[in-house]
């Protein structure tokens, strides 16, 4: 096989450890397919600017021919804390602006199939509430048109604050 072999690459990311190995198939020194696997342990990563950083573990693969690449795997969230104060009026205006933005078709670099689990390890601790969150999500689609499927729920005994009133969470999904 022609290409580039990666064996036991190790490093540090966000205070955690990353290990990667695999093979990049190439023709005339130009990659034409990938077969890579990686494991991230105990790292703090902030992938989306508008969301807080996530601490957790991930096992991911990046496979396929150059025109049909897939990033797949599982992410286990150990900690995610929404502590930033939310200004509802600004937040609603910002969400409208985000939903009106057309995706950049040229950004279709690879497809995704990534499971995300959080077993009571998410937290809201701000002016909106104080609650533990769990999630079972799947990131699908591609880099131009990502999508999220699944559910997020609040564990019982949390609190939600609305217009100077406090409500106990018995169920929230």
Short mmCIF file of C-alpha atoms in Angstrom, two decimals:
data_model
loop_
_atom_site.label_atom_id
_atom_site.label_comp_id
_atom_site.label_asym_id
_atom_site.label_seq_id
_atom_site.Cartn_x
_atom_site.Cartn_y
_atom_site.Cartn_z
CA UNK A 1 0.00 0.00 0.00
CA UNK A 2 1.24 3.46 -0.87
CA UNK A 3 0.73 6.32 1.52
CA UNK A 4 1.55 7.46 5.00
CA UNK A 5 1.34 5.28 8.10
CA UNK A 6 0.66 6.90 11.46
CA UNK A 7 1.53 4.76 14.46
CA UNK A 8 0.99 5.66 18.10
CA UNK A 9 0.91 9.43 17.68
CA UNK A 10 0.35 10.92 21.12
CA UNK A 11 -0.13 14.42 22.38
CA UNK A 12 -2.06 16.71 24.70
CA UNK A 13 -5.23 18.64 23.91
CA UNK A 14 -7.10 20.83 26.39
CA UNK A 15 -5.39 19.24 29.38
CA UNK A 16 -6.22 15.76 28.13
CA UNK A 17 -4.40 13.09 26.16
CA UNK A 18 -4.90 12.30 22.47
CA UNK A 19 -3.68 9.13 20.74
CA UNK A 20 -4.04 8.52 17.00
CA UNK A 21 -3.04 5.90 14.45
CA UNK A 22 -4.00 4.76 10.98
CA UNK A 23 -3.12 5.12 7.34
CA UNK A 24 -3.49 7.82 4.69
CA UNK A 25 -3.60 6.20 1.25
CA UNK A 26 -1.97 8.29 -1.47
CA UNK A 27 -1.32 8.31 -5.18
CA UNK A 28 1.67 10.37 -6.41
CA UNK A 29 2.08 11.72 -2.85
CA UNK A 30 -1.50 13.12 -2.85
CA UNK A 31 -3.93 11.62 -0.30
CA UNK A 32 -6.89 9.82 -1.89
CA UNK A 33 -8.40 8.08 1.16
CA UNK A 34 -8.09 7.98 4.93
CA UNK A 35 -8.30 5.26 7.56
CA UNK A 36 -7.57 7.02 10.86
CA UNK A 37 -8.65 6.37 14.45
CA UNK A 38 -8.17 8.52 17.51
CA UNK A 39 -8.96 8.59 21.21
CA UNK A 40 -9.19 11.73 23.30
CA UNK A 41 -9.28 11.36 27.10
CA UNK A 42 -10.11 14.01 29.69
CA UNK A 43 -9.83 16.98 27.32
CA UNK A 44 -11.49 20.40 27.58
CA UNK A 45 -12.59 21.45 24.08
CA UNK A 46 -14.74 24.36 22.88
CA UNK A 47 -15.75 23.62 19.29
CA UNK A 48 -18.65 26.11 18.98
CA UNK A 49 -18.02 29.67 20.20
CA UNK A 50 -21.59 30.17 21.48
CA UNK A 51 -21.46 27.05 23.69
CA UNK A 52 -19.32 26.45 26.78
CA UNK A 53 -16.34 24.09 26.64
CA UNK A 54 -16.92 20.37 27.08
CA UNK A 55 -14.74 18.10 29.22
CA UNK A 56 -14.87 14.48 28.18
CA UNK A 57 -13.60 11.51 26.24
CA UNK A 58 -13.99 10.74 22.54
CA UNK A 59 -13.30 7.82 20.26
CA UNK A 60 -13.42 8.92 16.63
CA UNK A 61 -12.59 7.57 13.19
CA UNK A 62 -11.98 9.47 9.96
CA UNK A 63 -12.43 7.11 7.03
CA UNK A 64 -13.17 6.90 3.34
CA UNK A 65 -12.16 8.16 -0.07
CA UNK A 66 -11.36 11.86 -0.37
CA UNK A 67 -14.79 12.62 -1.92
CA UNK A 68 -16.79 10.65 0.69
CA UNK A 69 -15.02 11.12 4.03
CA UNK A 70 -16.87 10.30 7.26
CA UNK A 71 -16.05 11.45 10.80
CA UNK A 72 -17.76 8.96 13.13
CA UNK A 73 -17.57 7.85 16.73
CA UNK A 74 -18.70 8.55 20.27
CA UNK A 75 -18.22 11.43 22.70
CA UNK A 76 -18.84 10.98 26.43
CA UNK A 77 -19.39 14.32 28.19
CA UNK A 78 -17.95 14.48 31.72
CA UNK A 79 -18.68 18.18 32.28
CA UNK A 80 -20.53 20.97 30.46
CA UNK A 81 -21.57 24.06 32.43
CA UNK A 82 -23.83 26.81 31.06
CA UNK A 83 -22.91 29.59 33.50
CA UNK A 84 -23.02 32.66 31.26
CA UNK A 85 -25.89 35.05 31.96
CA UNK A 86 -28.52 34.99 29.19
CA UNK A 87 -30.00 38.27 27.96
CA UNK A 88 -33.24 36.93 26.43
CA UNK A 89 -33.86 39.83 24.02
CA UNK A 90 -30.34 39.69 22.56
CA UNK A 91 -30.44 35.90 22.47
CA UNK A 92 -33.69 35.81 20.47
CA UNK A 93 -32.40 38.35 17.96
CA UNK A 94 -29.14 36.40 17.59
CA UNK A 95 -31.02 33.11 17.02
CA UNK A 96 -33.12 34.72 14.26
CA UNK A 97 -29.94 35.96 12.62
CA UNK A 98 -28.33 32.50 12.82
CA UNK A 99 -31.34 30.72 11.32
CA UNK A 100 -31.42 33.15 8.40
CA UNK A 101 -27.81 32.44 7.47
CA UNK A 102 -27.52 30.21 4.39
CA UNK A 103 -25.00 27.39 4.60
CA UNK A 104 -21.83 27.69 2.54
CA UNK A 105 -22.08 24.84 0.04
CA UNK A 106 -18.32 24.89 -0.50
CA UNK A 107 -17.80 23.83 3.14
CA UNK A 108 -19.01 20.24 2.45
CA UNK A 109 -15.71 18.64 3.48
CA UNK A 110 -16.87 15.44 5.21
CA UNK A 111 -19.97 13.69 6.58
CA UNK A 112 -20.58 13.13 10.28
CA UNK A 113 -22.11 10.40 12.42
CA UNK A 114 -21.12 11.17 16.02
CA UNK A 115 -22.95 10.03 19.15
CA UNK A 116 -22.86 12.30 22.20
CA UNK A 117 -23.90 11.17 25.67
CA UNK A 118 -24.07 13.08 28.93
CA UNK A 119 -25.35 11.18 31.95
CA UNK A 120 -26.29 14.01 34.32
CA UNK A 121 -22.96 15.71 33.55
CA UNK A 122 -24.37 18.87 31.96
CA UNK A 123 -25.27 21.84 34.18
CA UNK A 124 -27.20 25.06 33.88
CA UNK A 125 -26.12 27.46 36.60
CA UNK A 126 -27.11 31.00 35.56
CA UNK A 127 -30.02 33.48 35.57
CA UNK A 128 -32.22 30.96 33.68
CA UNK A 129 -31.87 28.06 36.06
CA UNK A 130 -29.91 25.66 38.20
CA UNK A 131 -30.28 22.11 36.96
CA UNK A 132 -28.41 18.96 35.93
CA UNK A 133 -28.80 17.91 32.30
CA UNK A 134 -28.49 14.60 30.47
CA UNK A 135 -28.35 14.02 26.72
CA UNK A 136 -28.39 11.36 24.04
CA UNK A 137 -27.57 13.09 20.78
CA UNK A 138 -26.28 12.23 17.31
CA UNK A 139 -24.55 14.75 15.05
CA UNK A 140 -25.33 13.86 11.42
CA UNK A 141 -25.11 15.47 8.00
CA UNK A 142 -21.98 17.10 6.69
CA UNK A 143 -19.85 20.14 7.41
CA UNK A 144 -22.05 22.32 5.16
CA UNK A 145 -25.37 21.08 6.59
CA UNK A 146 -24.87 19.61 10.07
CA UNK A 147 -27.82 18.33 12.04
CA UNK A 148 -28.46 17.13 15.59
CA UNK A 149 -30.91 14.35 16.48
CA UNK A 150 -31.84 13.06 19.92
CA UNK A 151 -32.87 14.52 23.21
CA UNK A 152 -31.67 16.62 26.12
CA UNK A 153 -33.48 16.50 29.45
CA UNK A 154 -33.28 18.12 32.85
CA UNK A 155 -32.90 15.81 35.81
CA UNK A 156 -35.58 16.21 38.54
CA UNK A 157 -35.10 18.70 41.41
CA UNK A 158 -33.62 21.47 39.30
CA UNK A 159 -34.81 25.08 39.30
CA UNK A 160 -35.87 27.41 36.48
CA UNK A 161 -36.12 31.19 36.95
CA UNK A 162 -38.64 33.26 34.98
CA UNK A 163 -39.68 36.85 35.70
CA UNK A 164 -38.59 36.92 39.34
CA UNK A 165 -40.22 33.53 40.01
CA UNK A 166 -38.62 30.20 40.75
CA UNK A 167 -40.02 26.91 39.46
CA UNK A 168 -39.02 23.38 40.47
CA UNK A 169 -38.23 21.10 37.52
CA UNK A 170 -40.09 17.81 37.77
CA UNK A 171 -39.59 16.98 34.09
CA UNK A 172 -37.99 18.88 31.25
CA UNK A 173 -37.13 17.49 27.84
#
